[in-house]
Amino acid sequence: MSSASELCRILTNANMTMYQTGSSEPLQPQPLEPSLTTVSLPATGDLLQLSDLSTCSSSILAQWYDQNPQSWSKQNVLEWISFYVEGNKFDASTLSISCCFMDGPTLCQLTREQLLNMFGMSLGAQLYQSLMELKAKYDLNETCKLLDNFLHEFLDFPLLSTVEVNEVVKETSSNDFSHVFKNFNFENMKPLSDHGYESDSMHSSSSGGMLSFQNPSSPESRSSESDQEFSYPQIAKVHIKTERGEMMKRGRGRPPKHSQDPRHYQTSKKSKHAPRGTHLWEFIRDILIHPELNQNQALMKWEDRREGVFKFLKSEAVAQLWGQKKKNSSMTYEKLSRAMRYYYKREILDRVDGRRLVYKFGKNSTGWKVEETGLHGK
DNA sequence: AACTGTTTTCCTGGTT
DNA sequence: AAACCAGGAAAACAGT
């Protein structure tokens, strides 16, 4: 069996369509204005900001995070399925892609049995569960909106402006809805604890071994290919008259010596930044094997498809894209290429001497060979 | 908490 | 000169 499924890859690359190098902003929901009334209760929008699903699909998924599954488009459904396919390294070579082309209403009509028939016992069950959870989450969202509105009106009442309400809903919510949030990371949330995570044991109930995210296909089996990161939103942790602390992301790697931005040096709480998602080489591979999803940007091309030799056509654009994926706007080809050079030692890439911007996949990279992909590039 | 793996950042020096 | 390439060093951060 091929190590990575075609569907998975197609959908991974569908993500590319969302990355517009030329455009100013990555496709992410605009953070809602922090409540200036100093209420740290997350606004409903914050609450539901699923800015990071565990894999590369995050940008896409952010588009439909607060939608009722009933109103999902076909694309949304596809993305949702891909999340589970990729997250589990599900081998979808046996899965008919046509199964995945349906809109939200159609999806919601399916029974559990139908899903199992279409996607198999494991994935089908998982999709069914996820669907139920997302529906529940949507309902919760609606409830929260009401609560949010209520609280805002409530807080407008002057005599109540010094009331402090702490962790009102936390217990109920974490008990009842933990599974709902399981796959999501809520940025802009104050972490419950220093490290920003809840203990896993608290909510192992719903998914159990089902969501065992393993990646047998990647050379780095220990990698965080599909790592999940989540924390609970503190649904009603209200601090009236308390400044909402801005958490600055410190950024990875060695701190820039001559950073233009002094905030770069400010210490911050360990940011729960984006899970790694795919590795760089996989990201590159995916651009190559699905050029049709690059918005006609011709970012890279195969020099020798069979041998796995490829070339960067727009090195900085690719770097920007990679940066967007890693939420790092200062990514450059210079830095990206350093990471690429580290792959030589691990034989994920082989050296190609004397040819600028040309690299070659090595024996420890997978998913690019013609036979593997089922695609036939030039 | 220590350790490992994978980048990210910076840098010096070389090549095209 | 600009854009790359090579790698060392150090740091950040996630996962174990």
Short mmCIF file of C-alpha atoms (C1' of nucleotides) in Angstrom, two decimals:
data_model
loop_
_atom_site.label_atom_id
_atom_site.label_comp_id
_atom_site.label_asym_id
_atom_site.label_seq_id
_atom_site.Cartn_x
_atom_site.Cartn_y
_atom_site.Cartn_z
CA MET A 1 0.00 0.00 0.00
CA SER A 2 1.23 3.46 -0.71
CA SER A 3 2.28 5.34 2.29
CA ALA A 4 0.26 8.43 1.73
CA SER A 5 -3.10 8.46 0.18
CA GLU A 6 -3.92 10.26 -2.95
CA LEU A 7 -6.93 11.85 -1.44
CA CYS A 8 -4.91 13.04 1.44
CA ARG A 9 -2.44 14.64 -0.84
CA ILE A 10 -5.00 16.17 -3.10
CA LEU A 11 -6.65 17.75 -0.18
CA THR A 12 -3.45 18.76 1.40
CA ASN A 13 -2.75 20.58 -1.74
CA ALA A 14 -6.17 22.04 -1.98
CA ASN A 15 -4.83 24.02 0.87
CA MET A 16 -2.46 25.60 -1.52
CA THR A 17 -5.30 27.26 -3.24
CA MET A 18 -5.86 29.19 -0.11
CA TYR A 19 -2.37 30.50 0.01
CA GLN A 20 -2.15 33.54 -2.12
CA THR A 21 1.38 34.66 -2.01
CA GLY A 22 0.56 37.92 -3.55
CA SER A 23 -2.22 38.71 -1.22
CA SER A 24 -1.65 40.50 1.95
CA GLU A 25 -3.28 38.27 4.45
CA PRO A 26 -3.41 34.59 4.94
CA LEU A 27 -6.84 33.21 4.94
CA GLN A 28 -7.60 33.36 8.55
CA PRO A 29 -10.45 34.79 10.39
CA GLN A 30 -9.73 38.24 11.53
CA PRO A 31 -9.28 38.21 15.23
CA LEU A 32 -12.10 39.91 16.85
CA GLU A 33 -11.36 43.11 18.52
CA PRO A 34 -10.39 42.38 22.08
CA SER A 35 -13.08 43.58 24.26
CA LEU A 36 -12.09 47.03 25.32
CA THR A 37 -14.29 46.82 28.29
CA THR A 38 -11.54 44.67 29.70
CA VAL A 39 -13.65 41.62 29.87
CA SER A 40 -11.45 38.66 29.24
CA LEU A 41 -14.33 36.49 28.42
CA PRO A 42 -13.59 35.50 24.91
CA ALA A 43 -16.03 36.81 22.44
CA THR A 44 -17.93 34.17 20.70
CA GLY A 45 -15.78 34.56 17.68
CA ASP A 46 -12.70 33.97 19.73
CA LEU A 47 -14.23 31.04 21.37
CA LEU A 48 -14.73 29.34 18.11
CA GLN A 49 -11.58 30.38 16.45
CA LEU A 50 -10.18 27.15 15.26
CA SER A 51 -7.16 28.75 13.89
CA ASP A 52 -5.13 25.64 14.05
CA LEU A 53 -6.23 22.25 13.25
CA SER A 54 -3.47 19.86 13.56
CA THR A 55 -2.37 19.72 10.02
CA CYS A 56 -1.87 21.82 7.05
CA SER A 57 -5.54 22.23 6.56
CA SER A 58 -5.76 24.85 9.18
CA SER A 59 -6.25 27.77 6.92
CA ILE A 60 -8.96 26.12 5.02
CA LEU A 61 -10.68 24.82 8.05
CA ALA A 62 -10.74 28.19 9.61
CA GLN A 63 -13.23 29.09 6.95
CA TRP A 64 -15.94 26.82 8.13
CA TYR A 65 -15.23 26.48 11.77
CA ASP A 66 -18.27 28.30 12.90
CA GLN A 67 -20.63 27.09 10.31
CA ASN A 68 -23.33 24.65 10.79
CA PRO A 69 -22.32 21.44 9.03
CA GLN A 70 -25.70 21.77 7.38
CA SER A 71 -24.41 24.74 5.49
CA TRP A 72 -21.06 23.35 4.45
CA SER A 73 -20.18 23.44 0.81
CA LYS A 74 -18.76 20.50 -1.04
CA GLN A 75 -15.35 21.99 -0.55
CA ASN A 76 -15.92 22.20 3.18
CA VAL A 77 -16.92 18.58 3.31
CA LEU A 78 -13.85 17.64 1.36
CA GLU A 79 -11.62 19.54 3.70
CA TRP A 80 -13.22 18.03 6.71
CA ILE A 81 -12.75 14.53 5.37
CA SER A 82 -9.19 15.30 4.44
CA PHE A 83 -8.47 16.38 7.95
CA TYR A 84 -9.30 12.95 9.24
CA VAL A 85 -7.70 11.15 6.36
CA GLU A 86 -4.50 13.01 6.85
CA GLY A 87 -4.63 13.05 10.60
CA ASN A 88 -4.75 9.30 10.71
CA LYS A 89 -2.59 8.69 7.73
CA PHE A 90 -5.52 6.78 6.54
CA ASP A 91 -4.71 4.95 3.39
CA ALA A 92 -7.39 6.20 1.10
CA SER A 93 -6.19 4.41 -1.96
CA THR A 94 -9.21 2.20 -1.66
CA LEU A 95 -11.53 5.08 -1.06
CA SER A 96 -13.52 6.42 -3.92
CA ILE A 97 -12.94 10.09 -4.11
CA SER A 98 -16.41 10.54 -5.49
CA CYS A 99 -17.67 9.62 -2.04
CA CYS A 100 -16.22 12.84 -0.80
CA PHE A 101 -18.06 15.10 -3.15
CA MET A 102 -21.16 16.09 -1.35
CA ASP A 103 -22.39 19.18 0.33
CA GLY A 104 -23.23 19.72 3.95
CA PRO A 105 -26.95 18.98 3.76
CA THR A 106 -26.25 15.73 1.95
CA LEU A 107 -23.63 14.83 4.48
CA CYS A 108 -25.90 15.55 7.38
CA GLN A 109 -28.54 13.27 5.96
CA LEU A 110 -26.25 10.29 6.02
CA THR A 111 -26.74 7.77 8.72
CA ARG A 112 -23.91 6.28 10.65
CA GLU A 113 -24.28 3.09 8.68
CA GLN A 114 -24.04 4.92 5.42
CA LEU A 115 -20.88 6.65 6.52
CA LEU A 116 -19.42 3.35 7.61
CA ASN A 117 -20.24 1.87 4.25
CA MET A 118 -18.68 4.72 2.41
CA PHE A 119 -15.56 5.23 4.48
CA GLY A 120 -15.04 1.98 6.25
CA MET A 121 -15.37 1.10 9.88
CA SER A 122 -12.59 3.19 11.25
CA LEU A 123 -12.72 6.36 9.24
CA GLY A 124 -16.46 6.17 8.84
CA ALA A 125 -17.01 5.95 12.56
CA GLN A 126 -14.62 8.74 13.13
CA LEU A 127 -16.28 10.96 10.60
CA TYR A 128 -19.64 10.22 12.07
CA GLN A 129 -18.46 11.09 15.52
CA SER A 130 -16.80 14.24 14.31
CA LEU A 131 -19.94 15.27 12.52
CA MET A 132 -22.00 14.79 15.62
CA GLU A 133 -19.49 16.76 17.60
CA LEU A 134 -19.38 19.60 15.17
CA LYS A 135 -23.13 19.78 15.13
CA ALA A 136 -23.09 19.88 18.90
CA LYS A 137 -20.42 22.51 18.79
CA TYR A 138 -22.48 24.59 16.48
CA ASP A 139 -25.35 24.38 18.89
CA LEU A 140 -23.01 25.35 21.67
CA ASN A 141 -21.82 28.22 19.57
CA GLU A 142 -25.33 29.50 19.25
CA THR A 143 -25.80 29.19 22.96
CA CYS A 144 -22.59 31.02 23.59
CA LYS A 145 -23.63 33.82 21.32
CA LEU A 146 -26.71 34.29 23.37
CA LEU A 147 -24.67 34.14 26.53
CA ASP A 148 -22.17 36.54 25.11
CA ASN A 149 -24.85 39.02 24.18
CA PHE A 150 -26.42 38.62 27.52
CA LEU A 151 -23.19 39.22 29.33
CA HIS A 152 -22.41 42.29 27.35
CA GLU A 153 -25.73 43.77 28.18
CA PHE A 154 -25.30 42.59 31.70
CA LEU A 155 -21.92 44.24 32.02
CA ASP A 156 -23.20 47.47 30.67
CA PHE A 157 -25.13 47.82 33.81
CA PRO A 158 -22.93 50.11 35.91
CA LEU A 159 -23.58 48.67 39.30
CA LEU A 160 -22.36 45.33 38.16
CA SER A 161 -19.15 46.56 36.73
CA THR A 162 -17.01 45.30 39.51
CA VAL A 163 -18.42 41.86 39.68
CA GLU A 164 -15.89 39.17 39.16
CA VAL A 165 -17.02 35.95 37.72
CA ASN A 166 -14.49 33.23 37.43
CA GLU A 167 -14.67 29.94 35.69
CA VAL A 168 -18.35 29.82 35.74
CA VAL A 169 -18.86 27.53 32.90
CA LYS A 170 -15.51 25.89 32.75
CA GLU A 171 -16.45 22.79 34.57
CA THR A 172 -19.61 22.17 32.75
CA SER A 173 -18.11 22.88 29.45
CA SER A 174 -15.04 20.80 29.83
CA ASN A 175 -17.02 17.89 31.01
CA ASP A 176 -19.70 18.09 28.47
CA PHE A 177 -17.99 19.40 25.43
CA SER A 178 -14.42 18.39 25.72
CA HIS A 179 -14.71 16.05 22.83
CA VAL A 180 -16.13 18.80 20.74
CA PHE A 181 -12.99 20.83 20.99
CA LYS A 182 -10.63 18.01 20.94
CA ASN A 183 -9.09 18.63 17.58
CA PHE A 184 -8.89 22.29 17.80
CA ASN A 185 -6.60 24.84 19.15
CA PHE A 186 -8.08 28.00 20.34
CA GLU A 187 -5.73 30.81 19.94
CA ASN A 188 -6.26 33.93 21.90
CA MET A 189 -7.43 31.88 24.79
CA LYS A 190 -5.79 32.20 28.06
CA PRO A 191 -4.29 28.87 28.83
CA LEU A 192 -5.73 27.09 31.75
CA SER A 193 -2.38 26.22 33.02
CA ASP A 194 1.07 27.37 32.43
CA HIS A 195 1.76 25.02 29.66
CA GLY A 196 -1.54 25.70 28.09
CA TYR A 197 -2.79 22.20 28.00
CA GLU A 198 -5.24 20.28 29.98
CA SER A 199 -4.28 16.93 31.17
CA ASP A 200 -5.09 14.34 28.62
CA SER A 201 -6.62 12.06 31.11
CA MET A 202 -9.41 14.47 31.65
CA HIS A 203 -10.99 13.83 28.35
CA SER A 204 -9.83 10.64 26.94
CA SER A 205 -13.30 9.29 27.00
CA SER A 206 -14.72 10.25 23.71
CA SER A 207 -12.07 9.27 21.31
CA GLY A 208 -10.01 6.74 23.09
CA GLY A 209 -7.76 4.89 20.73
CA MET A 210 -9.74 5.92 17.80
CA LEU A 211 -7.83 8.99 17.04
CA SER A 212 -4.49 7.40 17.27
CA PHE A 213 -2.46 9.65 15.10
CA GLN A 214 0.43 7.72 13.78
CA ASN A 215 2.49 8.31 10.80
CA PRO A 216 4.05 5.18 9.51
CA SER A 217 4.86 6.71 6.19
CA SER A 218 7.14 9.44 7.20
CA PRO A 219 10.79 8.83 7.70
CA GLU A 220 10.54 10.71 10.90
CA SER A 221 8.16 8.52 12.70
CA ARG A 222 8.50 10.60 15.77
CA SER A 223 7.55 13.64 13.94
CA SER A 224 4.60 15.70 14.79
CA GLU A 225 3.06 15.12 11.46
CA SER A 226 -0.39 15.15 12.77
CA ASP A 227 0.03 16.17 16.27
CA GLN A 228 -2.90 17.48 18.00
CA GLU A 229 -2.86 20.42 20.14
CA PHE A 230 -5.76 21.55 22.07
CA SER A 231 -6.87 23.39 25.05
CA TYR A 232 -10.16 24.35 26.32
CA PRO A 233 -11.67 27.66 25.83
CA GLN A 234 -12.50 29.22 29.05
CA ILE A 235 -15.97 29.86 28.17
CA ALA A 236 -16.87 32.20 30.90
CA LYS A 237 -13.78 33.19 32.66
CA VAL A 238 -14.75 36.75 33.15
CA HIS A 239 -12.45 39.26 34.67
CA ILE A 240 -14.17 42.50 34.79
CA LYS A 241 -11.75 45.40 34.96
CA THR A 242 -8.88 43.18 34.13
CA GLU A 243 -6.57 43.89 31.28
CA ARG A 244 -6.61 41.25 28.67
CA GLY A 245 -3.00 40.26 28.51
CA GLU A 246 -1.64 40.20 25.04
CA MET A 247 0.40 37.15 24.42
CA MET A 248 3.25 37.82 22.10
CA LYS A 249 4.52 35.04 20.03
CA ARG A 250 8.21 34.81 20.45
CA GLY A 251 8.92 32.98 17.28
CA ARG A 252 11.06 30.02 16.65
CA GLY A 253 14.73 29.73 16.36
CA ARG A 254 17.49 31.92 17.44
CA PRO A 255 16.26 35.40 18.19
CA PRO A 256 17.11 37.85 15.46
CA LYS A 257 20.07 39.93 16.42
CA HIS A 258 18.90 43.04 14.70
CA SER A 259 15.23 42.68 14.87
CA GLN A 260 13.30 45.70 13.83
CA ASP A 261 10.62 44.69 16.17
CA PRO A 262 11.61 45.03 19.79
CA ARG A 263 8.71 42.88 20.81
CA HIS A 264 10.67 40.05 19.43
CA TYR A 265 12.75 40.04 22.52
CA GLN A 266 9.95 40.20 24.94
CA THR A 267 9.51 37.07 26.81
CA SER A 268 6.18 35.51 26.55
CA LYS A 269 4.29 32.58 27.77
CA LYS A 270 5.06 29.53 25.77
CA SER A 271 2.93 30.14 22.77
CA LYS A 272 0.72 27.37 21.65
CA HIS A 273 1.60 28.09 18.13
CA ALA A 274 0.73 26.06 15.17
CA PRO A 275 1.42 22.41 15.29
CA ARG A 276 4.00 21.51 12.83
CA GLY A 277 1.74 19.87 10.37
CA THR A 278 3.62 18.61 7.39
CA HIS A 279 7.33 18.87 7.23
CA LEU A 280 9.06 21.14 4.86
CA TRP A 281 9.98 18.42 2.43
CA GLU A 282 6.40 17.23 2.35
CA PHE A 283 5.22 20.73 1.77
CA ILE A 284 7.61 21.02 -1.15
CA ARG A 285 6.61 17.65 -2.47
CA ASP A 286 2.97 18.59 -2.36
CA ILE A 287 3.53 21.74 -4.34
CA LEU A 288 5.27 19.64 -6.93
CA ILE A 289 2.79 16.88 -7.27
CA HIS A 290 -0.19 19.16 -7.50
CA PRO A 291 0.91 22.07 -9.61
CA GLU A 292 -2.67 22.60 -10.68
CA LEU A 293 -3.42 23.80 -7.20
CA ASN A 294 -0.81 26.50 -7.17
CA GLN A 295 -3.02 29.15 -8.65
CA ASN A 296 -1.00 29.03 -11.81
CA GLN A 297 1.91 30.42 -9.96
CA ALA A 298 4.42 27.92 -11.26
CA LEU A 299 6.28 27.93 -8.00
CA MET A 300 8.31 24.84 -8.67
CA LYS A 301 8.77 22.33 -11.41
CA TRP A 302 10.11 18.87 -11.95
CA GLU A 303 13.39 18.71 -13.72
CA ASP A 304 13.31 14.97 -13.75
CA ARG A 305 10.07 13.59 -12.52
CA ARG A 306 11.22 10.00 -12.31
CA GLU A 307 14.42 10.81 -10.50
CA GLY A 308 12.76 13.25 -8.20
CA VAL A 309 14.79 16.21 -9.33
CA PHE A 310 13.03 19.49 -8.96
CA LYS A 311 13.66 23.16 -9.10
CA PHE A 312 12.40 26.23 -7.37
CA LEU A 313 11.01 28.67 -9.89
CA LYS A 314 9.88 31.24 -7.39
CA SER A 315 12.02 30.60 -4.41
CA GLU A 316 10.85 33.53 -2.35
CA ALA A 317 7.21 32.84 -3.11
CA VAL A 318 7.58 29.29 -1.91
CA ALA A 319 9.32 30.52 1.20
CA GLN A 320 6.49 32.94 1.84
CA LEU A 321 4.03 30.16 1.41
CA TRP A 322 5.94 28.03 3.84
CA GLY A 323 6.03 30.95 6.20
CA GLN A 324 2.31 31.37 5.95
CA LYS A 325 1.86 27.78 6.79
CA LYS A 326 4.06 28.11 9.82
CA LYS A 327 2.67 31.49 10.69
CA ASN A 328 6.02 33.00 10.23
CA SER A 329 5.97 36.03 8.05
CA SER A 330 9.71 36.40 8.10
CA MET A 331 10.46 33.20 6.31
CA THR A 332 12.84 33.57 3.42
CA TYR A 333 14.33 31.29 0.86
CA GLU A 334 17.63 31.72 2.62
CA LYS A 335 16.23 30.14 5.74
CA LEU A 336 14.12 27.63 3.95
CA SER A 337 17.12 26.46 2.02
CA ARG A 338 19.07 25.97 5.20
CA ALA A 339 16.39 23.60 6.35
CA MET A 340 16.56 21.90 2.98
CA ARG A 341 20.28 21.39 3.35
CA TYR A 342 19.76 19.64 6.61
CA TYR A 343 17.82 17.05 4.66
CA TYR A 344 20.93 15.91 2.86
CA LYS A 345 22.30 14.21 5.88
CA ARG A 346 19.07 12.41 6.48
CA GLU A 347 18.84 11.46 2.85
CA ILE A 348 15.46 12.99 2.49
CA LEU A 349 17.12 15.05 -0.20
CA ASP A 350 20.14 14.25 -2.32
CA ARG A 351 22.59 16.88 -3.38
CA VAL A 352 22.50 18.23 -6.88
CA ASP A 353 25.75 19.97 -7.44
CA GLY A 354 26.24 23.01 -9.52
CA ARG A 355 22.63 23.67 -10.27
CA ARG A 356 21.04 26.59 -8.56
CA LEU A 357 17.69 26.05 -6.91
CA VAL A 358 17.71 22.41 -7.86
CA TYR A 359 17.22 19.62 -5.37
CA LYS A 360 16.48 15.95 -5.56
CA PHE A 361 14.40 13.75 -3.36
CA GLY A 362 16.38 11.12 -1.56
CA LYS A 363 15.61 7.62 -0.47
CA ASN A 364 14.05 8.70 2.77
CA SER A 365 11.40 10.79 1.16
CA THR A 366 8.14 9.28 0.09
CA GLY A 367 5.05 10.11 -1.80
CA TRP A 368 6.61 11.75 -4.81
CA LYS A 369 7.31 8.83 -7.07
CA VAL A 370 5.06 8.41 -10.05
CA GLU A 371 4.03 4.94 -8.96
CA GLU A 372 3.32 6.15 -5.49
CA THR A 373 1.25 9.09 -6.43
CA GLY A 374 -0.60 7.61 -9.33
CA LEU A 375 -0.01 10.91 -11.00
CA HIS A 376 2.00 11.33 -14.10
CA GLY A 377 3.90 14.51 -14.23
CA LYS A 378 6.10 15.63 -17.01
"C1'" DA B 1 12.95 17.59 33.63
"C1'" DA B 2 15.97 15.95 30.37
"C1'" DC B 3 16.47 14.64 25.85
"C1'" DT B 4 15.55 14.33 20.84
"C1'" DG B 5 14.07 15.90 16.40
"C1'" DT B 6 12.91 19.56 13.34
"C1'" DT B 7 13.17 23.63 12.18
"C1'" DT B 8 14.47 28.84 12.48
"C1'" DT B 9 17.78 32.35 12.75
"C1'" DC B 10 22.28 34.14 12.12
"C1'" DC B 11 26.62 33.96 10.32
"C1'" DT B 12 31.05 33.44 7.54
"C1'" DG B 13 32.80 32.31 3.51
"C1'" DG B 14 32.55 30.50 -1.12
"C1'" DT B 15 30.40 30.23 -6.01
"C1'" DT B 16 27.65 31.50 -10.07
"C1'" DA C 1 26.56 42.91 -7.01
"C1'" DA C 2 22.94 39.89 -6.24
"C1'" DA C 3 21.44 35.55 -5.48
"C1'" DC C 4 22.77 31.09 -4.16
"C1'" DC C 5 25.15 27.39 -1.68
"C1'" DA C 6 27.54 25.13 2.49
"C1'" DG C 7 27.43 24.32 7.00
"C1'" DG C 8 28.41 25.57 11.93
"C1'" DA C 9 26.24 27.32 15.99
"C1'" DA C 10 22.59 28.39 18.79
"C1'" DA C 11 17.98 28.75 19.89
"C1'" DA C 12 12.85 27.64 19.90
"C1'" DC C 13 9.60 24.43 20.45
"C1'" DA C 14 7.00 19.91 20.23
"C1'" DG C 15 6.96 15.35 21.54
"C1'" DT C 16 8.66 11.56 24.50
#
